[in-house]
Short mmCIF file of C-alpha atoms and ligand atoms in Angstrom, two decimals:
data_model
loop_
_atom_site.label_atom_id
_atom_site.label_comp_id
_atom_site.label_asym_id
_atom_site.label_seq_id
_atom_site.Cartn_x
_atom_site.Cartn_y
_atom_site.Cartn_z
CA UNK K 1 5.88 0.19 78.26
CA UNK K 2 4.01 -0.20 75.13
CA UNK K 3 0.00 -0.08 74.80
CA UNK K 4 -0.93 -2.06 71.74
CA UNK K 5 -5.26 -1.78 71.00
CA UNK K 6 -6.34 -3.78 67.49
CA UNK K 7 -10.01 -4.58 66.04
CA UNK K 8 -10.44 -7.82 64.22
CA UNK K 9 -13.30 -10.03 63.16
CA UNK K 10 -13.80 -13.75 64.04
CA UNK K 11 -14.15 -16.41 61.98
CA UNK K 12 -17.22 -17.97 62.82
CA UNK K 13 -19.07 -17.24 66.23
CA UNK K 14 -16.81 -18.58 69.20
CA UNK K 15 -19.02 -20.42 71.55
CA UNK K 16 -17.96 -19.15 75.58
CA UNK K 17 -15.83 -22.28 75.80
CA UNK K 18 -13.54 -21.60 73.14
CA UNK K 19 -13.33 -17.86 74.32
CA UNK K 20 -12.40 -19.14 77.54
CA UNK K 21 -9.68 -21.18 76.18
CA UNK K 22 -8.28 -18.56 74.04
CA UNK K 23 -8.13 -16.44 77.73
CA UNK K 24 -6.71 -19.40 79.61
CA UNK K 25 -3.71 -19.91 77.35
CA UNK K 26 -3.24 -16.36 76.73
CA UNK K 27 -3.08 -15.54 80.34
CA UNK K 28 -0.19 -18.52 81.29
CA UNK K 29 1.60 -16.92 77.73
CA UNK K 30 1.38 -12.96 78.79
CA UNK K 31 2.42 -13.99 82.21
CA UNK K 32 5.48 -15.59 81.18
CA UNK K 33 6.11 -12.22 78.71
CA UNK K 34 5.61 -9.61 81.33
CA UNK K 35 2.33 -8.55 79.28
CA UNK K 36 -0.72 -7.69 80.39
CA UNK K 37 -4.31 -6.94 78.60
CA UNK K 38 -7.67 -7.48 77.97
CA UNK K 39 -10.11 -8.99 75.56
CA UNK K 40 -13.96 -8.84 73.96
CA UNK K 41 -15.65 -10.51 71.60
CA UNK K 42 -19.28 -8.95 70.90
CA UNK K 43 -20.87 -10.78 67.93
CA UNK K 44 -18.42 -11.60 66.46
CA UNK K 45 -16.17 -8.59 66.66
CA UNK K 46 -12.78 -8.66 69.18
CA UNK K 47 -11.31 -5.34 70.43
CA UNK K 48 -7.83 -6.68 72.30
CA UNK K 49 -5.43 -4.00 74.33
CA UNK K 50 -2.29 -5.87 75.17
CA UNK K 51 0.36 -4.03 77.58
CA UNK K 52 4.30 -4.82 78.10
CA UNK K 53 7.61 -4.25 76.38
CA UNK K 54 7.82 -3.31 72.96
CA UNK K 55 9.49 -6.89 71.94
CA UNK K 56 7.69 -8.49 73.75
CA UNK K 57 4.14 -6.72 72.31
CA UNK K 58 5.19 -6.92 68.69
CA UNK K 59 6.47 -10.95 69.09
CA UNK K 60 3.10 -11.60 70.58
CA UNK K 61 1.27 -9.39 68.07
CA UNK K 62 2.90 -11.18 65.14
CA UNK K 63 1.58 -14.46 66.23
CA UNK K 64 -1.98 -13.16 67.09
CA UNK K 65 -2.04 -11.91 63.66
CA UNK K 66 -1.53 -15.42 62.62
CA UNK K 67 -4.17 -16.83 64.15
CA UNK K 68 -6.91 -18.32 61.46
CA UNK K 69 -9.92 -17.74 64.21
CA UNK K 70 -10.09 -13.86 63.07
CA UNK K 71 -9.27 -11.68 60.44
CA UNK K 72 -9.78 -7.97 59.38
CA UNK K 73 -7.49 -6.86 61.91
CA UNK K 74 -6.85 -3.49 62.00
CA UNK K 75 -4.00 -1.78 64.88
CA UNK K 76 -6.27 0.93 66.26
CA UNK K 77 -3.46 2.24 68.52
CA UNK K 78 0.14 2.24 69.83
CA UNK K 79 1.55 4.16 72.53
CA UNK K 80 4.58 4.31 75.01
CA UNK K 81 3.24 4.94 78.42
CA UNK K 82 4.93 4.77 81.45
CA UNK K 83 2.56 2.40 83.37
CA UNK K 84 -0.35 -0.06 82.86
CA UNK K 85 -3.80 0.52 82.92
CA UNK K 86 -4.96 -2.87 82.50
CA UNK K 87 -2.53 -4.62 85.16
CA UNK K 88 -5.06 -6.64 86.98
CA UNK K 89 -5.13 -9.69 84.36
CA UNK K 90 -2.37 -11.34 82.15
CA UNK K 91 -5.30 -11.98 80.04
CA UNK K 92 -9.27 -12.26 80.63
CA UNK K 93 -12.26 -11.22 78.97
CA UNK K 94 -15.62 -9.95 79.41
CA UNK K 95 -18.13 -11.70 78.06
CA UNK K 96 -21.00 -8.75 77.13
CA UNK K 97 -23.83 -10.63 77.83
CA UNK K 98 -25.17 -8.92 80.47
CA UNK K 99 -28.07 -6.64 79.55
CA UNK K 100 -26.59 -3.77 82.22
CA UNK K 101 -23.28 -3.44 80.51
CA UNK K 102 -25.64 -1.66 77.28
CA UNK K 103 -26.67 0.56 79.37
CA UNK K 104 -25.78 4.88 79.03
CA UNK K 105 -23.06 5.71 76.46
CA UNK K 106 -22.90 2.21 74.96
CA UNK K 107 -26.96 1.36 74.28
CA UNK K 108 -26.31 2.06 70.56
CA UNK K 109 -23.79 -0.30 70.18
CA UNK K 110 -25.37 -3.38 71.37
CA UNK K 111 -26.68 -4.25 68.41
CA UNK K 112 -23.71 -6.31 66.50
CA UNK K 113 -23.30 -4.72 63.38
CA UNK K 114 -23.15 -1.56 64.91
CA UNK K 115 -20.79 -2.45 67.26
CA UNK K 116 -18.38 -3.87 64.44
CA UNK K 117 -19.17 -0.51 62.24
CA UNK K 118 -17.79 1.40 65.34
CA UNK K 119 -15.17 -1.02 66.49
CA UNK K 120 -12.60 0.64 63.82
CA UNK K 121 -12.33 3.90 66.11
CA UNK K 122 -10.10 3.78 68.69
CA UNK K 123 -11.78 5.69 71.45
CA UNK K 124 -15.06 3.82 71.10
CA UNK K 125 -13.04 0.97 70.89
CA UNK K 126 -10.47 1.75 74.14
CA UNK K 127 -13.86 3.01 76.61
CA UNK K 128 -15.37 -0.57 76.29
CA UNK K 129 -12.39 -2.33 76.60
CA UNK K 130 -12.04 0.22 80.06
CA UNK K 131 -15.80 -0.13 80.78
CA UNK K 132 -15.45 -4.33 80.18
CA UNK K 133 -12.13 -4.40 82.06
CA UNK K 134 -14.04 -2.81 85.62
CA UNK K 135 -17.33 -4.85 85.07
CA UNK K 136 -14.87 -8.41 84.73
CA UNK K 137 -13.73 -6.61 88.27
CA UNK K 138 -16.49 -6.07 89.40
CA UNK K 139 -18.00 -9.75 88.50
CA UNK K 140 -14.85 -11.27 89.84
CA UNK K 141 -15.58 -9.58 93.56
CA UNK K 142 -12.36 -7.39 93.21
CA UNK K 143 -10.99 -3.59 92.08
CA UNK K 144 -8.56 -3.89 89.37
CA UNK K 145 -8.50 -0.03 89.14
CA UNK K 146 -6.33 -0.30 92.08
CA UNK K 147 -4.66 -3.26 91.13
CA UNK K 148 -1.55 -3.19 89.79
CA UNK K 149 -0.51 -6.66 90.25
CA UNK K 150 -1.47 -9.69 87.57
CA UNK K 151 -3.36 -12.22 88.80
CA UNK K 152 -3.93 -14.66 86.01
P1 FAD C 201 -0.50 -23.10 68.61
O1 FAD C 201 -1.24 -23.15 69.92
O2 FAD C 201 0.34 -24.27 68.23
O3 FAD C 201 -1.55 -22.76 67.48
C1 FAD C 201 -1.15 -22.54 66.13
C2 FAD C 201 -2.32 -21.97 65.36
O4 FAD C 201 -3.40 -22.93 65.38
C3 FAD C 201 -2.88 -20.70 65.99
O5 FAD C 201 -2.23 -19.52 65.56
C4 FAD C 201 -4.31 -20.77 65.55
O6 FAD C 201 -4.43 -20.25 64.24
C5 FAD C 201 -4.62 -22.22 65.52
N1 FAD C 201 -5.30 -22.67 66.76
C6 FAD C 201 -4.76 -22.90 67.98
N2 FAD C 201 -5.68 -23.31 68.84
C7 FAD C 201 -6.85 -23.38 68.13
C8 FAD C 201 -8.17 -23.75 68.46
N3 FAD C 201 -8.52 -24.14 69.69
N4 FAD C 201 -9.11 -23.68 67.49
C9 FAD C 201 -8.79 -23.29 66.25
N5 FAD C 201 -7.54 -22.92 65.87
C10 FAD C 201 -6.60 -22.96 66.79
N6 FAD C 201 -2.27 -15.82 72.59
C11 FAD C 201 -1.51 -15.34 73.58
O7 FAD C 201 -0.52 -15.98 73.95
N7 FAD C 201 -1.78 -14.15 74.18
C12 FAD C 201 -2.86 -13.38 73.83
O8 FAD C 201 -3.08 -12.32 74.43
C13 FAD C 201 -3.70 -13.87 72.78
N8 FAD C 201 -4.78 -13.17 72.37
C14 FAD C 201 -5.56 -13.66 71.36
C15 FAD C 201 -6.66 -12.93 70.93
C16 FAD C 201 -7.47 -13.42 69.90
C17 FAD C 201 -8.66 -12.61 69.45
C18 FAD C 201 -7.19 -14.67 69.32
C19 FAD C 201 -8.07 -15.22 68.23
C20 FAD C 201 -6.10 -15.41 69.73
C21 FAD C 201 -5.28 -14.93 70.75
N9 FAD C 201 -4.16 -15.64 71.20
C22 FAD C 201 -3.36 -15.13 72.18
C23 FAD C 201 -3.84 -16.97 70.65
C24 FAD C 201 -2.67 -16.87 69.68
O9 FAD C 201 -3.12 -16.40 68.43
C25 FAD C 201 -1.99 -18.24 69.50
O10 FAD C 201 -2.93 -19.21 69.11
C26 FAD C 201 -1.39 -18.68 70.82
O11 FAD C 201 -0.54 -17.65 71.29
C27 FAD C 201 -0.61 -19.98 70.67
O12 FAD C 201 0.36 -19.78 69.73
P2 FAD C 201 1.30 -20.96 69.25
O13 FAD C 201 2.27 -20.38 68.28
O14 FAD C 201 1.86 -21.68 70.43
O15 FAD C 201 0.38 -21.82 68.41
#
């Protein structure tokens, strides 16, 4: 099972909508390829982990890196693991618009420039995407920590 993390920068700001969109088609995609991730955008900046088989992670990838509504991509991170740790979605995101999400270890990075200055380092990068991934859960009324099924 291969863990795939990347930075990149978007285009021009995404309104929710399109964000949204990108999720909804992404999740009926992964589904069908056995992958599994998450996504978020913060001003601008996108920090992706995508889970699955290797094939099926680097055909994915390729296209992804096609896609003229980012750029600057940058592959923070690839690793065989035996399981998933983001199992719970075929694809969502979380939107980082709510004020308690900035709170503790992440208060410095809510300002966007910052956030895209540190977005290049894996760690930082891999502990929001974690932090993002149980607040969607937590939003959504459910515990994807225990979760190891995908939902949509
Ligand atoms: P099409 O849908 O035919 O699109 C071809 C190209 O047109 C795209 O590559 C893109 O450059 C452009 N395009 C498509 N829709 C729009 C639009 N609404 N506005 C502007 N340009 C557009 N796809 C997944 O399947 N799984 C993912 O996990 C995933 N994650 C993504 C993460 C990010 C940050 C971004 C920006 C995109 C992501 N995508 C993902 C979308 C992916 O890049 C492809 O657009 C999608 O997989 C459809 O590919 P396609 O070859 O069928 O192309």
């Amino acid at each position: 099972m291969l863990t795939l993390l990347y930075r990149s920068d978007a285009v021009s700001l995404l309104p929710f909508s399109a964000l949204a969109d990108i999720c909804v088609r992404s999740s009926t995609n992964n589904r069908r390829l056995g992958i599994t991730g998450f996504l978020v955008e913060h001003e601008g900046t996108f920090l992706q982990v995508l889970e699955g088989e290797a094939e099926a992670i680097n055909r994915l990838f390729a296209r992804i890196s096609k896609d003229e509504r980012h750029y600057n991509m940058a592959v923070l991170g690839r690793w065989e693991r035996p399981g998933r740790s983001f199992g719970f979605w075929a694809m969502n995101f979380g939107p980082l618009d709510n004020p308690s999400f900035w709170q503790g270890r992440f208060a410095d990075l809510r300002d966007g420039e910052a956030f895209r200055l540190r977005s290049g380092d894996a760690e930082t990068a891999m502990a929001v995407l974690c932090q993002a991934y149980v607040f969607a859960g937590t939003v959504a009324g459910a515990d994807p920590v225990i979760g190891d099924f995908v939902i949509g």
